């Protein structure tokens, strides 16, 4: 993995984390917004500006890729690099969680 990608994406923003998590299945931006709302029971709401800016940056950096267009919506999915970055972030979050539980 490119050092620049690791520096930019680990640790990851909540928005970036949820986008990559949701794109383990193909989806469009609005679908991701709905899925994040469902997963977080409405605690995290991604605005359209944040969503499409993040999708554009992640596509440019090779973490996600455009798959096709359906009804004027762009469908994306996570790439191998995106899965590697997501895996690193999940391990980081697990480590934080376990540390927190130990010191409580």
mmCIF file with all atom_site columns, C-alpha atoms in Angstrom:
data_model
loop_
_atom_site.group_PDB
_atom_site.id
_atom_site.type_symbol
_atom_site.label_atom_id
_atom_site.label_alt_id
_atom_site.label_comp_id
_atom_site.label_asym_id
_atom_site.label_entity_id
_atom_site.label_seq_id
_atom_site.pdbx_PDB_ins_code
_atom_site.Cartn_x
_atom_site.Cartn_y
_atom_site.Cartn_z
_atom_site.occupancy
_atom_site.B_iso_or_equiv
_atom_site.pdbx_formal_charge
_atom_site.auth_seq_id
_atom_site.auth_comp_id
_atom_site.auth_asym_id
_atom_site.auth_atom_id
_atom_site.pdbx_PDB_model_num
ATOM 1   C CA . UNK A 1 1   ? 0.000   0.000  0.000   1.00 0.00 ? 1   UNK A CA 1
ATOM 2   C CA . UNK A 1 2   ? 1.219   3.452  -0.956  1.00 0.00 ? 2   UNK A CA 1
ATOM 3   C CA . UNK A 1 3   ? 2.438   5.468  2.058   1.00 0.00 ? 3   UNK A CA 1
ATOM 4   C CA . UNK A 1 4   ? 0.386   8.474  0.898   1.00 0.00 ? 4   UNK A CA 1
ATOM 5   C CA . UNK A 1 5   ? -2.838  6.443  0.950   1.00 0.00 ? 5   UNK A CA 1
ATOM 6   C CA . UNK A 1 6   ? -2.089  5.118  4.445   1.00 0.00 ? 6   UNK A CA 1
ATOM 7   C CA . UNK A 1 7   ? -1.266  8.612  5.714   1.00 0.00 ? 7   UNK A CA 1
ATOM 8   C CA . UNK A 1 8   ? -4.440  10.136 4.240   1.00 0.00 ? 8   UNK A CA 1
ATOM 9   C CA . UNK A 1 9   ? -6.903  7.374  5.181   1.00 0.00 ? 9   UNK A CA 1
ATOM 10  C CA . UNK A 1 10  ? -5.632  5.831  8.443   1.00 0.00 ? 10  UNK A CA 1
ATOM 11  C CA . UNK A 1 11  ? -7.062  6.947  10.826  1.00 0.00 ? 11  UNK A CA 1
ATOM 12  C CA . UNK A 1 12  ? -10.171 7.443  8.753   1.00 0.00 ? 12  UNK A CA 1
ATOM 13  C CA . UNK A 1 13  ? -13.066 9.869  9.093   1.00 0.00 ? 13  UNK A CA 1
ATOM 14  C CA . UNK A 1 14  ? -16.419 8.376  10.066  1.00 0.00 ? 14  UNK A CA 1
ATOM 15  C CA . UNK A 1 15  ? -17.732 9.339  6.643   1.00 0.00 ? 15  UNK A CA 1
ATOM 16  C CA . UNK A 1 16  ? -14.899 7.544  4.860   1.00 0.00 ? 16  UNK A CA 1
ATOM 17  C CA . UNK A 1 17  ? -15.275 4.508  7.094   1.00 0.00 ? 17  UNK A CA 1
ATOM 18  C CA . UNK A 1 18  ? -18.991 4.148  6.443   1.00 0.00 ? 18  UNK A CA 1
ATOM 19  C CA . UNK A 1 19  ? -18.622 4.725  2.699   1.00 0.00 ? 19  UNK A CA 1
ATOM 20  C CA . UNK A 1 20  ? -16.058 1.923  2.380   1.00 0.00 ? 20  UNK A CA 1
ATOM 21  C CA . UNK A 1 21  ? -18.055 -0.324 4.719   1.00 0.00 ? 21  UNK A CA 1
ATOM 22  C CA . UNK A 1 22  ? -21.217 0.171  2.633   1.00 0.00 ? 22  UNK A CA 1
ATOM 23  C CA . UNK A 1 23  ? -19.421 -0.283 -0.692  1.00 0.00 ? 23  UNK A CA 1
ATOM 24  C CA . UNK A 1 24  ? -18.525 -3.874 0.120   1.00 0.00 ? 24  UNK A CA 1
ATOM 25  C CA . UNK A 1 25  ? -21.812 -4.207 -1.796  1.00 0.00 ? 25  UNK A CA 1
ATOM 26  C CA . UNK A 1 26  ? -22.340 -2.146 -4.962  1.00 0.00 ? 26  UNK A CA 1
ATOM 27  C CA . UNK A 1 27  ? -24.324 1.023  -4.300  1.00 0.00 ? 27  UNK A CA 1
ATOM 28  C CA . UNK A 1 28  ? -24.899 4.636  -5.316  1.00 0.00 ? 28  UNK A CA 1
ATOM 29  C CA . UNK A 1 29  ? -24.446 7.700  -3.126  1.00 0.00 ? 29  UNK A CA 1
ATOM 30  C CA . UNK A 1 30  ? -28.059 7.916  -1.985  1.00 0.00 ? 30  UNK A CA 1
ATOM 31  C CA . UNK A 1 31  ? -28.053 4.196  -1.185  1.00 0.00 ? 31  UNK A CA 1
ATOM 32  C CA . UNK A 1 32  ? -24.989 4.715  1.004   1.00 0.00 ? 32  UNK A CA 1
ATOM 33  C CA . UNK A 1 33  ? -26.707 7.596  2.840   1.00 0.00 ? 33  UNK A CA 1
ATOM 34  C CA . UNK A 1 34  ? -29.717 5.356  3.532   1.00 0.00 ? 34  UNK A CA 1
ATOM 35  C CA . UNK A 1 35  ? -27.541 2.428  4.673   1.00 0.00 ? 35  UNK A CA 1
ATOM 36  C CA . UNK A 1 36  ? -25.493 4.618  7.042   1.00 0.00 ? 36  UNK A CA 1
ATOM 37  C CA . UNK A 1 37  ? -28.691 6.042  8.508   1.00 0.00 ? 37  UNK A CA 1
ATOM 38  C CA . UNK A 1 38  ? -29.934 2.472  9.081   1.00 0.00 ? 38  UNK A CA 1
ATOM 39  C CA . UNK A 1 39  ? -26.633 1.181  10.542  1.00 0.00 ? 39  UNK A CA 1
ATOM 40  C CA . UNK A 1 40  ? -26.248 4.106  12.941  1.00 0.00 ? 40  UNK A CA 1
ATOM 41  C CA . UNK A 1 41  ? -29.964 4.454  13.753  1.00 0.00 ? 41  UNK A CA 1
ATOM 42  C CA . UNK A 1 42  ? -29.849 8.020  12.460  1.00 0.00 ? 42  UNK A CA 1
ATOM 43  C CA . UNK A 1 43  ? -26.843 9.125  14.542  1.00 0.00 ? 43  UNK A CA 1
ATOM 44  C CA . UNK A 1 44  ? -24.658 9.681  11.469  1.00 0.00 ? 44  UNK A CA 1
ATOM 45  C CA . UNK A 1 45  ? -26.138 11.577 8.555   1.00 0.00 ? 45  UNK A CA 1
ATOM 46  C CA . UNK A 1 46  ? -23.924 12.220 5.544   1.00 0.00 ? 46  UNK A CA 1
ATOM 47  C CA . UNK A 1 47  ? -24.838 15.334 3.562   1.00 0.00 ? 47  UNK A CA 1
ATOM 48  C CA . UNK A 1 48  ? -24.903 15.118 -0.246  1.00 0.00 ? 48  UNK A CA 1
ATOM 49  C CA . UNK A 1 49  ? -21.944 17.512 -0.534  1.00 0.00 ? 49  UNK A CA 1
ATOM 50  C CA . UNK A 1 50  ? -19.818 15.444 1.837   1.00 0.00 ? 50  UNK A CA 1
ATOM 51  C CA . UNK A 1 51  ? -20.901 12.189 0.190   1.00 0.00 ? 51  UNK A CA 1
ATOM 52  C CA . UNK A 1 52  ? -20.152 13.151 -3.392  1.00 0.00 ? 52  UNK A CA 1
ATOM 53  C CA . UNK A 1 53  ? -16.910 14.933 -2.474  1.00 0.00 ? 53  UNK A CA 1
ATOM 54  C CA . UNK A 1 54  ? -15.750 11.817 -0.609  1.00 0.00 ? 54  UNK A CA 1
ATOM 55  C CA . UNK A 1 55  ? -16.793 9.464  -3.425  1.00 0.00 ? 55  UNK A CA 1
ATOM 56  C CA . UNK A 1 56  ? -14.887 11.583 -5.940  1.00 0.00 ? 56  UNK A CA 1
ATOM 57  C CA . UNK A 1 57  ? -11.719 11.633 -3.793  1.00 0.00 ? 57  UNK A CA 1
ATOM 58  C CA . UNK A 1 58  ? -11.891 7.921  -3.009  1.00 0.00 ? 58  UNK A CA 1
ATOM 59  C CA . UNK A 1 59  ? -12.401 7.061  -6.681  1.00 0.00 ? 59  UNK A CA 1
ATOM 60  C CA . UNK A 1 60  ? -9.432  9.258  -7.643  1.00 0.00 ? 60  UNK A CA 1
ATOM 61  C CA . UNK A 1 61  ? -7.282  7.553  -4.976  1.00 0.00 ? 61  UNK A CA 1
ATOM 62  C CA . UNK A 1 62  ? -8.347  4.087  -6.159  1.00 0.00 ? 62  UNK A CA 1
ATOM 63  C CA . UNK A 1 63  ? -10.260 3.012  -3.031  1.00 0.00 ? 63  UNK A CA 1
ATOM 64  C CA . UNK A 1 64  ? -13.545 2.673  -4.890  1.00 0.00 ? 64  UNK A CA 1
ATOM 65  C CA . UNK A 1 65  ? -14.440 2.285  -8.526  1.00 0.00 ? 65  UNK A CA 1
ATOM 66  C CA . UNK A 1 66  ? -17.327 3.298  -10.740 1.00 0.00 ? 66  UNK A CA 1
ATOM 67  C CA . UNK A 1 67  ? -19.185 0.207  -11.934 1.00 0.00 ? 67  UNK A CA 1
ATOM 68  C CA . UNK A 1 68  ? -22.076 1.450  -14.058 1.00 0.00 ? 68  UNK A CA 1
ATOM 69  C CA . UNK A 1 69  ? -24.891 3.973  -14.202 1.00 0.00 ? 69  UNK A CA 1
ATOM 70  C CA . UNK A 1 70  ? -28.494 3.070  -13.377 1.00 0.00 ? 70  UNK A CA 1
ATOM 71  C CA . UNK A 1 71  ? -31.312 5.592  -13.713 1.00 0.00 ? 71  UNK A CA 1
ATOM 72  C CA . UNK A 1 72  ? -28.807 8.487  -13.712 1.00 0.00 ? 72  UNK A CA 1
ATOM 73  C CA . UNK A 1 73  ? -27.143 7.184  -10.523 1.00 0.00 ? 73  UNK A CA 1
ATOM 74  C CA . UNK A 1 74  ? -23.508 6.131  -10.472 1.00 0.00 ? 74  UNK A CA 1
ATOM 75  C CA . UNK A 1 75  ? -22.967 2.722  -8.898  1.00 0.00 ? 75  UNK A CA 1
ATOM 76  C CA . UNK A 1 76  ? -19.660 2.183  -7.067  1.00 0.00 ? 76  UNK A CA 1
ATOM 77  C CA . UNK A 1 77  ? -17.914 -0.669 -5.287  1.00 0.00 ? 77  UNK A CA 1
ATOM 78  C CA . UNK A 1 78  ? -14.852 -0.971 -3.080  1.00 0.00 ? 78  UNK A CA 1
ATOM 79  C CA . UNK A 1 79  ? -11.534 -1.998 -4.705  1.00 0.00 ? 79  UNK A CA 1
ATOM 80  C CA . UNK A 1 80  ? -8.818  -4.320 -3.401  1.00 0.00 ? 80  UNK A CA 1
ATOM 81  C CA . UNK A 1 81  ? -6.936  -1.241 -2.140  1.00 0.00 ? 81  UNK A CA 1
ATOM 82  C CA . UNK A 1 82  ? -10.109 0.061  -0.493  1.00 0.00 ? 82  UNK A CA 1
ATOM 83  C CA . UNK A 1 83  ? -10.567 -3.283 1.286   1.00 0.00 ? 83  UNK A CA 1
ATOM 84  C CA . UNK A 1 84  ? -6.958  -3.139 2.514   1.00 0.00 ? 84  UNK A CA 1
ATOM 85  C CA . UNK A 1 85  ? -7.495  0.373  3.906   1.00 0.00 ? 85  UNK A CA 1
ATOM 86  C CA . UNK A 1 86  ? -10.815 -0.624 5.490   1.00 0.00 ? 86  UNK A CA 1
ATOM 87  C CA . UNK A 1 87  ? -9.181  -3.678 7.072   1.00 0.00 ? 87  UNK A CA 1
ATOM 88  C CA . UNK A 1 88  ? -6.405  -1.519 8.566   1.00 0.00 ? 88  UNK A CA 1
ATOM 89  C CA . UNK A 1 89  ? -8.983  0.873  9.989   1.00 0.00 ? 89  UNK A CA 1
ATOM 90  C CA . UNK A 1 90  ? -11.104 -1.932 11.448  1.00 0.00 ? 90  UNK A CA 1
ATOM 91  C CA . UNK A 1 91  ? -8.031  -3.378 13.189  1.00 0.00 ? 91  UNK A CA 1
ATOM 92  C CA . UNK A 1 92  ? -7.189  0.085  14.561  1.00 0.00 ? 92  UNK A CA 1
ATOM 93  C CA . UNK A 1 93  ? -10.743 0.508  15.900  1.00 0.00 ? 93  UNK A CA 1
ATOM 94  C CA . UNK A 1 94  ? -10.691 -2.994 17.444  1.00 0.00 ? 94  UNK A CA 1
ATOM 95  C CA . UNK A 1 95  ? -7.397  -2.191 19.174  1.00 0.00 ? 95  UNK A CA 1
ATOM 96  C CA . UNK A 1 96  ? -8.857  1.062  20.545  1.00 0.00 ? 96  UNK A CA 1
ATOM 97  C CA . UNK A 1 97  ? -11.980 -0.734 21.753  1.00 0.00 ? 97  UNK A CA 1
ATOM 98  C CA . UNK A 1 98  ? -10.036 -3.474 23.539  1.00 0.00 ? 98  UNK A CA 1
ATOM 99  C CA . UNK A 1 99  ? -7.765  -0.925 25.206  1.00 0.00 ? 99  UNK A CA 1
ATOM 100 C CA . UNK A 1 100 ? -10.784 1.075  26.361  1.00 0.00 ? 100 UNK A CA 1
ATOM 101 C CA . UNK A 1 101 ? -12.446 -2.032 27.838  1.00 0.00 ? 101 UNK A CA 1
ATOM 102 C CA . UNK A 1 102 ? -9.245  -3.009 29.673  1.00 0.00 ? 102 UNK A CA 1
ATOM 103 C CA . UNK A 1 103 ? -8.786  0.361  31.379  1.00 0.00 ? 103 UNK A CA 1
ATOM 104 C CA . UNK A 1 104 ? -12.426 0.915  32.428  1.00 0.00 ? 104 UNK A CA 1
#
